[in-house]
PDB file of C-alpha atoms in Angstrom:
ATOM      1  CA  MET A   1     -68.990 -77.104  67.965  1.00 46.00           C
ATOM      2  CA  ALA A   2     -68.594 -79.960  64.977  1.00 43.00           C
ATOM      3  CA  THR A   3     -71.009 -78.139  62.670  1.00 43.00           C
ATOM      4  CA  PHE A   4     -68.618 -75.440  63.086  1.00 39.00           C
ATOM      5  CA  ALA A   5     -65.539 -77.806  62.605  1.00 44.00           C
ATOM      6  CA  TYR A   6     -67.334 -79.184  59.699  1.00 42.00           C
ATOM      7  CA  ALA A   7     -68.158 -75.717  57.907  1.00 43.00           C
ATOM      8  CA  THR A   8     -64.863 -74.542  58.244  1.00 44.00           C
ATOM      9  CA  ALA A   9     -63.050 -78.003  57.050  1.00 43.00           C
ATOM     10  CA  ILE A  10     -65.385 -77.195  53.865  1.00 41.00           C
ATOM     11  CA  ALA A  11     -64.709 -73.450  53.528  1.00 44.00           C
ATOM     12  CA  ALA A  12     -60.950 -74.421  53.586  1.00 43.00           C
ATOM     13  CA  PHE A  13     -61.503 -77.532  50.867  1.00 40.00           C
ATOM     14  CA  LEU A  14     -62.735 -74.847  48.340  1.00 39.00           C
ATOM     15  CA  ILE A  15     -60.556 -71.896  48.914  1.00 40.00           C
ATOM     16  CA  LEU A  16     -57.734 -74.806  48.153  1.00 42.00           C
ATOM     17  CA  LEU A  17     -59.700 -76.609  45.267  1.00 41.00           C
ATOM     18  CA  PRO A  18     -58.916 -73.842  42.814  1.00 43.00           C
ATOM     19  CA  LEU A  19     -55.074 -73.605  43.970  1.00 40.00           C
ATOM     20  CA  SER A  20     -54.958 -76.759  43.462  1.00 41.00           C
ATOM     21  CA  CYS A  21     -56.431 -77.620  40.201  1.00 41.00           C
ATOM     22  CA  CYS A  22     -54.266 -74.313  38.941  1.00 40.00           C
ATOM     23  CA  SER A  23     -51.153 -75.870  40.177  1.00 38.00           C
ATOM     24  CA  GLU A  24     -52.139 -79.414  38.372  1.00 36.00           C
ATOM     25  CA  SER A  25     -52.594 -77.126  35.700  1.00 36.00           C
ATOM     26  CA  ILE A  26     -49.389 -75.695  35.756  1.00 32.00           C
ATOM     27  CA  LEU A  27     -47.404 -78.836  35.607  1.00 33.00           C
ATOM     28  CA  ASP A  28     -49.438 -80.401  33.080  1.00 39.00           C
ATOM     29  CA  HIS A  29     -48.975 -77.838  30.762  1.00 40.00           C
ATOM     30  CA  HIS A  30     -45.415 -77.576  31.356  1.00 39.00           C
ATOM     31  CA  HIS A  31     -44.615 -81.217  30.542  1.00 40.00           C
ATOM     32  CA  HIS A  32     -47.220 -81.807  28.246  1.00 41.00           C
ATOM     33  CA  ASP A  33     -48.024 -78.599  26.298  1.00 47.00           C
ATOM     34  CA  ARG A  34     -45.379 -78.473  23.673  1.00 58.00           C
ATOM     35  CA  SER A  35     -43.554 -75.272  22.356  1.00 52.00           C
ATOM     36  CA  SER A  36     -47.208 -73.118  23.511  1.00 58.00           C
ATOM     37  CA  SER A  37     -45.313 -71.088  25.844  1.00 78.00           C
ATOM     38  CA  VAL A  38     -42.316 -71.086  23.283  1.00 92.00           C
ATOM     39  CA  PRO A  39     -42.045 -67.989  21.198  1.00 92.00           C
ATOM     40  CA  GLN A  40     -41.583 -68.449  18.079  1.00 88.00           C
ATOM     41  CA  SER A  41     -38.406 -66.618  17.713  1.00 88.00           C
ATOM     42  CA  ASP A  42     -36.964 -69.660  19.545  1.00 97.00           C
ATOM     43  CA  VAL A  43     -38.139 -72.010  18.159  1.00 97.00           C
ATOM     44  CA  ASP A  44     -35.770 -71.640  15.090  1.00 97.00           C
ATOM     45  CA  LEU A  45     -32.925 -71.907  17.574  1.00 97.00           C
ATOM     46  CA  LEU A  46     -33.896 -74.644  19.633  1.00 98.00           C
ATOM     47  CA  GLU A  47     -34.415 -76.700  16.997  1.00 98.00           C
ATOM     48  CA  PHE A  48     -31.067 -75.915  15.128  1.00 98.00           C
ATOM     49  CA  PRO A  49     -29.197 -77.582  17.739  1.00 98.00           C
ATOM     50  CA  LEU A  50     -31.123 -81.007  17.116  1.00 98.00           C
ATOM     51  CA  ASN A  51     -28.943 -81.438  14.187  1.00 98.00           C
ATOM     52  CA  LEU A  52     -25.569 -81.711  16.356  1.00 98.00           C
ATOM     53  CA  GLU A  53     -27.754 -84.013  18.723  1.00 98.00           C
ATOM     54  CA  TYR A  54     -28.637 -86.114  16.448  1.00 98.00           C
ATOM     55  CA  LEU A  55     -24.461 -86.669  15.342  1.00 98.00           C
ATOM     56  CA  GLU A  56     -23.630 -86.772  18.826  1.00 98.00           C
ATOM     57  CA  ALA A  57     -26.285 -89.549  19.663  1.00 98.00           C
ATOM     58  CA  GLU A  58     -25.854 -91.844  17.150  1.00 98.00           C
ATOM     59  CA  PHE A  59     -21.566 -91.117  17.326  1.00 98.00           C
ATOM     60  CA  PHE A  60     -21.925 -92.173  20.899  1.00 98.00           C
ATOM     61  CA  LEU A  61     -24.282 -95.017  20.824  1.00 98.00           C
ATOM     62  CA  TYR A  62     -22.944 -96.835  17.682  1.00 98.00           C
ATOM     63  CA  GLY A  63     -19.707 -96.033  19.327  1.00 98.00           C
ATOM     64  CA  ALA A  64     -20.090 -97.934  22.490  1.00 98.00           C
ATOM     65  CA  PHE A  65     -22.958-100.267  21.336  1.00 98.00           C
ATOM     66  CA  GLY A  66     -23.073-100.957  17.297  1.00 98.00           C
ATOM     67  CA  HIS A  67     -26.435 -99.427  16.882  1.00 98.00           C
ATOM     68  CA  GLY A  68     -28.356 -96.209  17.236  1.00 98.00           C
ATOM     69  CA  LEU A  69     -31.194 -94.760  17.522  1.00 98.00           C
ATOM     70  CA  ASP A  70     -32.906 -96.773  14.836  1.00 98.00           C
ATOM     71  CA  THR A  71     -32.307 -99.610  17.922  1.00 98.00           C
ATOM     72  CA  VAL A  72     -32.548 -97.839  20.992  1.00 98.00           C
ATOM     73  CA  ASP A  73     -35.935 -95.572  20.102  1.00 98.00           C
ATOM     74  CA  PRO A  74     -37.055 -95.860  16.447  1.00 98.00           C
ATOM     75  CA  SER A  75     -39.266 -92.699  17.323  1.00 98.00           C
ATOM     76  CA  LEU A  76     -36.807 -90.611  17.507  1.00 98.00           C
ATOM     77  CA  THR A  77     -35.911 -90.021  14.139  1.00 98.00           C
ATOM     78  CA  LEU A  78     -39.235 -89.379  12.198  1.00 98.00           C
ATOM     79  CA  GLY A  79     -38.044 -91.913   9.980  1.00 98.00           C
ATOM     80  CA  GLY A  80     -34.805 -90.128   8.883  1.00 98.00           C
ATOM     81  CA  PRO A  81     -32.281 -92.251   7.094  1.00 98.00           C
ATOM     82  CA  THR A  82     -29.516 -94.005   8.720  1.00 98.00           C
ATOM     83  CA  PRO A  83     -26.477 -92.932   9.190  1.00 98.00           C
ATOM     84  CA  ILE A  84     -23.643 -93.998   6.967  1.00 98.00           C
ATOM     85  CA  GLY A  85     -20.694 -95.709   8.181  1.00 98.00           C
ATOM     86  CA  ALA A  86     -21.148 -95.758  11.832  1.00 98.00           C
ATOM     87  CA  LYS A  87     -20.082 -99.128  13.893  1.00 98.00           C
ATOM     88  CA  ARG A  88     -18.547-100.363  17.264  1.00 98.00           C
ATOM     89  CA  ALA A  89     -15.582 -99.026  18.284  1.00 98.00           C
ATOM     90  CA  GLN A  90     -12.463-100.794  20.100  1.00 98.00           C
ATOM     91  CA  LEU A  91     -12.663 -99.138  23.562  1.00 98.00           C
ATOM     92  CA  ASP A  92     -11.482 -99.926  26.825  1.00 98.00           C
ATOM     93  CA  HIS A  93     -13.664-101.091  29.823  1.00 98.00           C
ATOM     94  CA  PHE A  94     -13.652 -97.374  31.415  1.00 98.00           C
ATOM     95  CA  THR A  95     -13.530 -95.372  27.791  1.00 98.00           C
ATOM     96  CA  ARG A  96     -16.799 -97.403  26.912  1.00 98.00           C
ATOM     97  CA  ASP A  97     -18.641 -96.697  29.790  1.00 98.00           C
ATOM     98  CA  VAL A  98     -17.925 -93.403  29.416  1.00 98.00           C
ATOM     99  CA  ILE A  99     -18.875 -93.494  25.899  1.00 98.00           C
ATOM    100  CA  GLU A 100     -22.303 -95.403  26.969  1.00 98.00           C
ATOM    101  CA  GLN A 101     -22.746 -92.843  29.436  1.00 98.00           C
ATOM    102  CA  PHE A 102     -22.613 -89.973  27.085  1.00 98.00           C
ATOM    103  CA  GLY A 103     -25.152 -92.320  23.832  1.00 98.00           C
ATOM    104  CA  TRP A 104     -28.059 -92.205  26.744  1.00 98.00           C
ATOM    105  CA  GLN A 105     -27.325 -88.361  27.700  1.00 98.00           C
ATOM    106  CA  GLU A 106     -27.820 -87.427  23.930  1.00 98.00           C
ATOM    107  CA  VAL A 107     -30.838 -89.638  23.921  1.00 98.00           C
ATOM    108  CA  GLY A 108     -32.477 -87.507  26.786  1.00 98.00           C
ATOM    109  CA  HIS A 109     -31.470 -84.227  25.090  1.00 98.00           C
ATOM    110  CA  LEU A 110     -32.933 -85.220  21.641  1.00 98.00           C
ATOM    111  CA  ARG A 111     -36.313 -85.729  23.857  1.00 98.00           C
ATOM    112  CA  ALA A 112     -35.950 -82.438  25.939  1.00 98.00           C
ATOM    113  CA  ILE A 113     -35.489 -80.766  22.539  1.00 98.00           C
ATOM    114  CA  LYS A 114     -38.480 -82.622  20.732  1.00 97.00           C
ATOM    115  CA  LYS A 115     -40.380 -82.150  24.049  1.00 97.00           C
ATOM    116  CA  THR A 116     -40.229 -78.327  23.821  1.00 97.00           C
ATOM    117  CA  VAL A 117     -40.619 -77.814  20.294  1.00 97.00           C
ATOM    118  CA  LYS A 118     -41.732 -80.095  16.944  1.00 96.00           C
ATOM    119  CA  GLY A 119     -38.672 -80.818  15.467  1.00 97.00           C
ATOM    120  CA  PHE A 120     -37.605 -82.178  12.627  1.00 98.00           C
ATOM    121  CA  PRO A 121     -36.202 -86.212  11.208  1.00 98.00           C
ATOM    122  CA  ARG A 122     -32.560 -87.514  11.530  1.00 98.00           C
ATOM    123  CA  PRO A 123     -30.464 -85.880   8.971  1.00 98.00           C
ATOM    124  CA  LEU A 124     -28.307 -87.859   6.672  1.00 98.00           C
ATOM    125  CA  LEU A 125     -24.717 -88.400   8.726  1.00 98.00           C
ATOM    126  CA  ASN A 126     -22.015 -89.553   7.566  1.00 98.00           C
ATOM    127  CA  LEU A 127     -20.072 -91.418  10.074  1.00 98.00           C
ATOM    128  CA  SER A 128     -17.809 -93.362   8.388  1.00 98.00           C
ATOM    129  CA  ALA A 129     -14.275 -94.068   9.188  1.00 98.00           C
ATOM    130  CA  GLU A 130     -13.370 -91.753   5.334  1.00 98.00           C
ATOM    131  CA  SER A 131     -15.648 -88.899   6.815  1.00 98.00           C
ATOM    132  CA  PHE A 132     -13.460 -88.637  10.163  1.00 98.00           C
ATOM    133  CA  ALA A 133     -10.187 -89.429   7.674  1.00 98.00           C
ATOM    134  CA  HIS A 134     -10.877 -86.492   5.679  1.00 98.00           C
ATOM    135  CA  VAL A 135     -11.076 -84.211   8.339  1.00 98.00           C
ATOM    136  CA  PHE A 136      -7.894 -85.273  10.168  1.00 98.00           C
ATOM    137  CA  ASP A 137      -6.305 -84.861   7.092  1.00 98.00           C
ATOM    138  CA  SER A 138      -7.661 -81.453   6.667  1.00 98.00           C
ATOM    139  CA  ALA A 139      -6.549 -80.774  10.003  1.00 98.00           C
ATOM    140  CA  PHE A 140      -2.794 -81.414   9.223  1.00 98.00           C
ATOM    141  CA  GLY A 141      -2.973 -80.241   5.379  1.00 98.00           C
ATOM    142  CA  SER A 142      -1.877 -84.091   3.966  1.00 97.00           C
ATOM    143  CA  PRO A 143      -3.132 -86.838   4.149  1.00 98.00           C
ATOM    144  CA  LEU A 144      -2.521 -89.318   6.737  1.00 98.00           C
ATOM    145  CA  ASN A 145      -1.069 -92.472   6.106  1.00 98.00           C
ATOM    146  CA  PRO A 146      -2.186 -94.804   7.369  1.00 98.00           C
ATOM    147  CA  PRO A 147      -6.129 -93.014   7.400  1.00 98.00           C
ATOM    148  CA  PHE A 148      -6.907 -91.924  10.616  1.00 98.00           C
ATOM    149  CA  ASP A 149     -10.135 -94.445  12.003  1.00 98.00           C
ATOM    150  CA  PRO A 150     -11.919 -93.043  14.755  1.00 98.00           C
ATOM    151  CA  TYR A 151     -13.376 -96.826  15.216  1.00 98.00           C
ATOM    152  CA  ALA A 152      -9.535 -97.964  15.672  1.00 98.00           C
ATOM    153  CA  ASN A 153      -9.136 -97.795  19.598  1.00 98.00           C
ATOM    154  CA  SER A 154     -10.018 -95.571  22.487  1.00 98.00           C
ATOM    155  CA  ILE A 155      -7.773 -92.818  21.843  1.00 98.00           C
ATOM    156  CA  ASN A 156      -8.271 -92.815  18.705  1.00 98.00           C
ATOM    157  CA  TYR A 157     -12.422 -92.671  19.730  1.00 98.00           C
ATOM    158  CA  LEU A 158     -11.431 -89.865  21.707  1.00 98.00           C
ATOM    159  CA  LEU A 159      -9.826 -87.656  19.241  1.00 98.00           C
ATOM    160  CA  ALA A 160     -12.600 -88.203  17.010  1.00 98.00           C
ATOM    161  CA  SER A 161     -15.182 -87.192  19.501  1.00 98.00           C
ATOM    162  CA  TYR A 162     -12.978 -84.264  20.791  1.00 98.00           C
ATOM    163  CA  LEU A 163     -14.857 -82.655  17.302  1.00 97.00           C
ATOM    164  CA  ILE A 164     -18.224 -82.700  18.890  1.00 96.00           C
ATOM    165  CA  PRO A 165     -19.350 -81.755  21.861  1.00 96.00           C
ATOM    166  CA  TYR A 166     -17.775 -78.482  22.126  1.00 97.00           C
ATOM    167  CA  VAL A 167     -19.221 -77.175  18.248  1.00 97.00           C
ATOM    168  CA  GLY A 168     -22.481 -77.558  20.220  1.00 96.00           C
ATOM    169  CA  LEU A 169     -21.762 -76.330  23.185  1.00 97.00           C
ATOM    170  CA  THR A 170     -20.613 -73.030  21.477  1.00 98.00           C
ATOM    171  CA  GLY A 171     -23.885 -72.921  19.084  1.00 98.00           C
ATOM    172  CA  TYR A 172     -25.866 -73.334  23.098  1.00 98.00           C
ATOM    173  CA  VAL A 173     -23.568 -70.704  24.244  1.00 98.00           C
ATOM    174  CA  GLY A 174     -24.365 -68.666  21.144  1.00 98.00           C
ATOM    175  CA  ALA A 175     -28.238 -68.860  21.319  1.00 98.00           C
ATOM    176  CA  SER A 176     -28.861 -68.371  25.050  1.00 97.00           C
ATOM    177  CA  PRO A 177     -28.660 -64.452  24.872  1.00 97.00           C
ATOM    178  CA  LYS A 178     -31.090 -64.644  21.908  1.00 97.00           C
ATOM    179  CA  LEU A 179     -33.118 -66.262  23.483  1.00 98.00           C
ATOM    180  CA  GLN A 180     -37.104 -64.700  25.130  1.00 96.00           C
ATOM    181  CA  GLY A 181     -39.015 -67.229  26.735  1.00 95.00           C
ATOM    182  CA  ALA A 182     -38.216 -68.508  30.223  1.00 95.00           C
ATOM    183  CA  THR A 183     -39.040 -72.316  29.215  1.00 96.00           C
ATOM    184  CA  SER A 184     -36.435 -72.056  26.198  1.00 97.00           C
ATOM    185  CA  LYS A 185     -33.682 -70.518  28.614  1.00 97.00           C
ATOM    186  CA  ARG A 186     -33.817 -73.278  31.009  1.00 97.00           C
ATOM    187  CA  LEU A 187     -33.420 -76.131  28.273  1.00 98.00           C
ATOM    188  CA  VAL A 188     -30.500 -74.347  26.681  1.00 98.00           C
ATOM    189  CA  ALA A 189     -29.193 -73.560  30.529  1.00 98.00           C
ATOM    190  CA  GLY A 190     -29.700 -77.553  30.936  1.00 98.00           C
ATOM    191  CA  LEU A 191     -28.503 -78.729  27.617  1.00 98.00           C
ATOM    192  CA  LEU A 192     -25.357 -76.337  28.066  1.00 98.00           C
ATOM    193  CA  GLY A 193     -24.658 -77.921  31.366  1.00 98.00           C
ATOM    194  CA  VAL A 194     -24.515 -81.502  29.980  1.00 98.00           C
ATOM    195  CA  GLU A 195     -23.006 -80.921  26.820  1.00 98.00           C
ATOM    196  CA  SER A 196     -20.045 -78.752  28.560  1.00 98.00           C
ATOM    197  CA  GLY A 197     -19.340 -81.625  30.575  1.00 98.00           C
ATOM    198  CA  GLN A 198     -19.207 -84.409  28.097  1.00 98.00           C
ATOM    199  CA  ASP A 199     -16.538 -81.810  26.497  1.00 98.00           C
ATOM    200  CA  ALA A 200     -14.919 -81.708  29.739  1.00 98.00           C
ATOM    201  CA  VAL A 201     -14.242 -85.070  30.121  1.00 98.00           C
ATOM    202  CA  ILE A 202     -13.175 -85.894  26.741  1.00 98.00           C
ATOM    203  CA  ARG A 203     -10.198 -83.126  27.219  1.00 98.00           C
ATOM    204  CA  ALA A 204      -9.495 -84.400  30.597  1.00 98.00           C
ATOM    205  CA  LEU A 205      -9.132 -87.946  29.071  1.00 98.00           C
ATOM    206  CA  LEU A 206      -6.956 -86.886  26.000  1.00 98.00           C
ATOM    207  CA  TYR A 207      -4.862 -84.158  28.842  1.00 98.00           C
ATOM    208  CA  GLU A 208      -3.751 -87.527  30.713  1.00 98.00           C
ATOM    209  CA  HIS A 209      -2.076 -88.461  27.810  1.00 98.00           C
ATOM    210  CA  ALA A 210      -1.223 -84.889  26.224  1.00 98.00           C
ATOM    211  CA  ASN A 211       2.133 -86.434  25.190  1.00 98.00           C
ATOM    212  CA  LEU A 212       1.729 -89.551  24.112  1.00 98.00           C
ATOM    213  CA  ILE A 213       2.284 -90.595  20.417  1.00 98.00           C
ATOM    214  CA  VAL A 214      -0.766 -91.562  18.575  1.00 98.00           C
ATOM    215  CA  LYS A 215       0.660 -94.747  16.218  1.00 96.00           C
ATOM    216  CA  PRO A 216       1.598 -95.349  13.604  1.00 98.00           C
ATOM    217  CA  TYR A 217       1.492 -91.242  13.366  1.00 98.00           C
ATOM    218  CA  GLY A 218       4.166 -89.825  15.808  1.00 97.00           C
ATOM    219  CA  ILE A 219       2.333 -86.997  16.780  1.00 98.00           C
ATOM    220  CA  THR A 220       1.113 -86.424  20.052  1.00 98.00           C
ATOM    221  CA  VAL A 221      -2.076 -86.080  21.341  1.00 98.00           C
ATOM    222  CA  ALA A 222      -1.858 -82.500  22.131  1.00 98.00           C
ATOM    223  CA  GLU A 223      -0.611 -81.642  18.707  1.00 98.00           C
ATOM    224  CA  PHE A 224      -3.755 -83.667  17.495  1.00 98.00           C
ATOM    225  CA  THR A 225      -6.164 -81.371  19.193  1.00 98.00           C
ATOM    226  CA  SER A 226      -4.233 -78.080  18.572  1.00 98.00           C
ATOM    227  CA  ARG A 227      -4.445 -79.257  14.320  1.00 98.00           C
ATOM    228  CA  LEU A 228      -8.138 -79.747  15.156  1.00 98.00           C
ATOM    229  CA  SER A 229      -8.896 -77.028  17.086  1.00 98.00           C
ATOM    230  CA  ASP A 230      -6.927 -75.167  14.448  1.00 98.00           C
ATOM    231  CA  LEU A 231      -9.479 -76.199  11.491  1.00 98.00           C
ATOM    232  CA  ARG A 232     -12.475 -75.034  13.100  1.00 98.00           C
ATOM    233  CA  ASN A 233     -11.273 -71.840  13.969  1.00 98.00           C
ATOM    234  CA  LYS A 234     -10.202 -71.531  10.005  1.00 98.00           C
ATOM    235  CA  LEU A 235     -13.589 -73.055   8.998  1.00 98.00           C
ATOM    236  CA  GLY A 236     -15.824 -70.663  11.395  1.00 98.00           C
ATOM    237  CA  ARG A 237     -14.169 -67.882   9.775  1.00 96.00           C
ATOM    238  CA  THR A 238     -14.575 -65.483  13.028  1.00 95.00           C
ATOM    239  CA  GLY A 239     -10.994 -65.686  14.567  1.00 96.00           C
ATOM    240  CA  LEU A 240      -9.906 -67.558  17.580  1.00 96.00           C
ATOM    241  CA  LYS A 241     -13.062 -69.683  19.526  1.00 97.00           C
ATOM    242  CA  ASP A 242     -11.188 -73.206  19.612  1.00 97.00           C
ATOM    243  CA  GLU A 243      -7.850 -74.496  21.680  1.00 98.00           C
ATOM    244  CA  GLY A 244      -6.189 -77.208  21.821  1.00 98.00           C
ATOM    245  CA  LEU A 245      -5.339 -78.801  25.075  1.00 98.00           C
ATOM    246  CA  VAL A 246      -2.198 -77.054  25.316  1.00 98.00           C
ATOM    247  CA  VAL A 247      -1.204 -73.811  24.138  1.00 97.00           C
ATOM    248  CA  HIS A 248       0.918 -70.921  24.371  1.00 96.00           C
ATOM    249  CA  GLU A 249       1.278 -69.065  27.719  1.00 96.00           C
ATOM    250  CA  TYR A 250      -0.107 -65.756  26.540  1.00 94.00           C
ATOM    251  CA  ILE A 251      -3.320 -68.084  25.400  1.00 94.00           C
ATOM    252  CA  GLY A 252      -3.804 -69.783  28.729  1.00 96.00           C
ATOM    253  CA  ALA A 253      -5.983 -68.932  31.947  1.00 97.00           C
ATOM    254  CA  GLU A 254      -4.603 -65.664  32.959  1.00 97.00           C
ATOM    255  CA  GLY A 255      -1.688 -65.531  30.398  1.00 96.00           C
ATOM    256  CA  LYS A 256       0.018 -67.670  32.911  1.00 96.00           C
ATOM    257  CA  ILE A 257      -0.112 -72.013  32.395  1.00 97.00           C
ATOM    258  CA  SER A 258      -0.039 -73.609  29.117  1.00 97.00           C
ATOM    259  CA  GLY A 259      -2.048 -76.486  30.288  1.00 97.00           C
ATOM    260  CA  ASN A 260      -5.403 -75.512  29.009  1.00 97.00           C
ATOM    261  CA  ILE A 261      -7.928 -78.455  29.837  1.00 97.00           C
ATOM    262  CA  LEU A 262     -10.896 -75.943  29.507  1.00 97.00           C
ATOM    263  CA  ALA A 263     -11.109 -73.970  26.416  1.00 97.00           C
ATOM    264  CA  GLY A 264     -12.165 -70.400  27.026  1.00 97.00           C
ATOM    265  CA  ASP A 265     -11.190 -66.767  25.769  1.00 96.00           C
ATOM    266  CA  LYS A 266      -9.056 -64.353  28.162  1.00 95.00           C
ATOM    267  CA  TYR A 267     -11.556 -64.293  30.939  1.00 97.00           C
ATOM    268  CA  SER A 268     -11.734 -68.225  30.805  1.00 97.00           C
ATOM    269  CA  VAL A 269     -15.517 -67.404  29.536  1.00 98.00           C
ATOM    270  CA  ALA A 270     -16.942 -70.046  27.251  1.00 98.00           C
ATOM    271  CA  TYR A 271     -16.559 -69.152  23.445  1.00 98.00           C
ATOM    272  CA  ASP A 272     -19.855 -68.517  21.365  1.00 98.00           C
ATOM    273  CA  ARG A 273     -20.915 -69.884  17.942  1.00 98.00           C
ATOM    274  CA  THR A 274     -23.576 -68.917  15.550  1.00 98.00           C
ATOM    275  CA  PRO A 275     -25.525 -71.426  13.935  1.00 98.00           C
ATOM    276  CA  GLU A 276     -23.642 -69.910  10.380  1.00 98.00           C
ATOM    277  CA  GLU A 277     -20.388 -70.642  12.098  1.00 98.00           C
ATOM    278  CA  ILE A 278     -21.201 -74.100  12.970  1.00 98.00           C
ATOM    279  CA  LEU A 279     -22.821 -75.191   9.589  1.00 98.00           C
ATOM    280  CA  ARG A 280     -19.248 -73.994   8.165  1.00 98.00           C
ATOM    281  CA  ILE A 281     -17.486 -76.302  10.592  1.00 98.00           C
ATOM    282  CA  VAL A 282     -19.741 -79.393  10.092  1.00 98.00           C
ATOM    283  CA  TYR A 283     -19.787 -79.443   6.744  1.00 98.00           C
ATOM    284  CA  GLY A 284     -16.194 -78.825   6.112  1.00 98.00           C
ATOM    285  CA  SER A 285     -16.424 -75.949   3.581  1.00 97.00           C
ATOM    286  CA  GLY A 286     -16.177 -72.842   5.811  1.00 98.00           C
ATOM    287  CA  ASP A 287     -19.438 -72.097   3.852  1.00 98.00           C
ATOM    288  CA  GLU A 288     -23.145 -72.623   5.433  1.00 98.00           C
ATOM    289  CA  ARG A 289     -24.072 -72.730   1.476  1.00 97.00           C
ATOM    290  CA  VAL A 290     -22.071 -75.769   0.526  1.00 97.00           C
ATOM    291  CA  THR A 291     -23.005 -78.836   2.573  1.00 98.00           C
ATOM    292  CA  GLY A 292     -20.562 -81.827   2.812  1.00 97.00           C
ATOM    293  CA  GLY A 293     -18.341 -83.971   5.781  1.00 97.00           C
ATOM    294  CA  ILE A 294     -20.487 -85.175   8.316  1.00 97.00           C
ATOM    295  CA  TYR A 295     -23.884 -83.596   6.657  1.00 98.00           C
ATOM    296  CA  PRO A 296     -23.357 -84.490   2.875  1.00 97.00           C
ATOM    297  CA  LYS A 297     -27.227 -83.560   2.359  1.00 97.00           C
ATOM    298  CA  GLY A 298     -26.898 -80.525   4.747  1.00 98.00           C
ATOM    299  CA  ALA A 299     -28.374 -80.103   7.837  1.00 98.00           C
ATOM    300  CA  ASP A 300     -31.735 -79.290   9.073  1.00 98.00           C
ATOM    301  CA  GLY A 301     -34.462 -77.079  10.362  1.00 96.00           C
ATOM    302  CA  ARG A 302     -35.004 -73.172   9.249  1.00 96.00           C
ATOM    303  CA  ILE A 303     -32.014 -71.515   9.624  1.00 97.00           C
ATOM    304  CA  ALA A 304     -29.836 -74.396   8.102  1.00 97.00           C
ATOM    305  CA  LYS A 305     -32.326 -74.901   5.184  1.00 97.00           C
ATOM    306  CA  SER A 306     -32.180 -71.066   4.514  1.00 96.00           C
ATOM    307  CA  TYR A 307     -28.800 -71.189   3.192  1.00 96.00           C
ATOM    308  CA  LEU A 308     -29.621 -73.976   0.738  1.00 93.00           C
ATOM    309  CA  LYS A 309     -32.221 -72.792  -1.262  1.00 73.00           C
ATOM    310  CA  LYS A 310     -32.035 -72.850  -4.833  1.00 60.00           C
ATOM    311  CA  GLU A 311     -30.882 -69.832  -6.949  1.00 44.00           C
TER     312      GLU A 311
END
């Protein structure tokens, strides 16, 4: 009987051993074999968002701590240049807490993408107050006086933040149906979930103060968001894909409400954008071939570079 029990145990072990090794191999492959399971058609779509993830990481880290990836984890920059003009913002305790969380989340996003595809070095980012002031001047069609400073206080910083995660969010929505591989789809779904959450938090914090007059401009928070969204629609050149915090009722959810804490189409489904639309917006030029704005030397990756080839 003992011999039979021993033989049975050995047989069970031998049957289960290949299964165990196979499971371990699958897990190891999933976590360590970068890009081997990612179709080539997906690689460009996964690398392009790094441009925005670098931007978000640096803006939120500097805003919260006064330093960025060069301090947090230099290896993530792959030797790319240090951002221009970024600095610690004058934030209240609650807002700083939120922005700190966003900063660390963006570090995670960079790790997740680079774990899946090779990526590229951090592009040159102009995060100076002057760079943001130019965007806000463009939104209003004339220079604000004094020039808008995103680092001056919590409301200003949140208004500047309003510019950022939403663009990435629409990019992930646009990329999603084009992806082929399961690994790619899972990654983008996960990134989209957190980007959407960040945008929702920013919009909610601003919506709470929608009627607040932003000093010294005499303009409400809601009007600022409407002007910034209108600018992005204009630069994107593909119609309505951006909405401020307060809209005409016919644009609001089910055409019944003017409050617009989350932007969405007539079905309250998130808008999508292509890489070309995103480049037009972040360059501030309305042209994916003309660099500028936050990316003075242009974005990186095959998609962005394909529009910057010399004639």
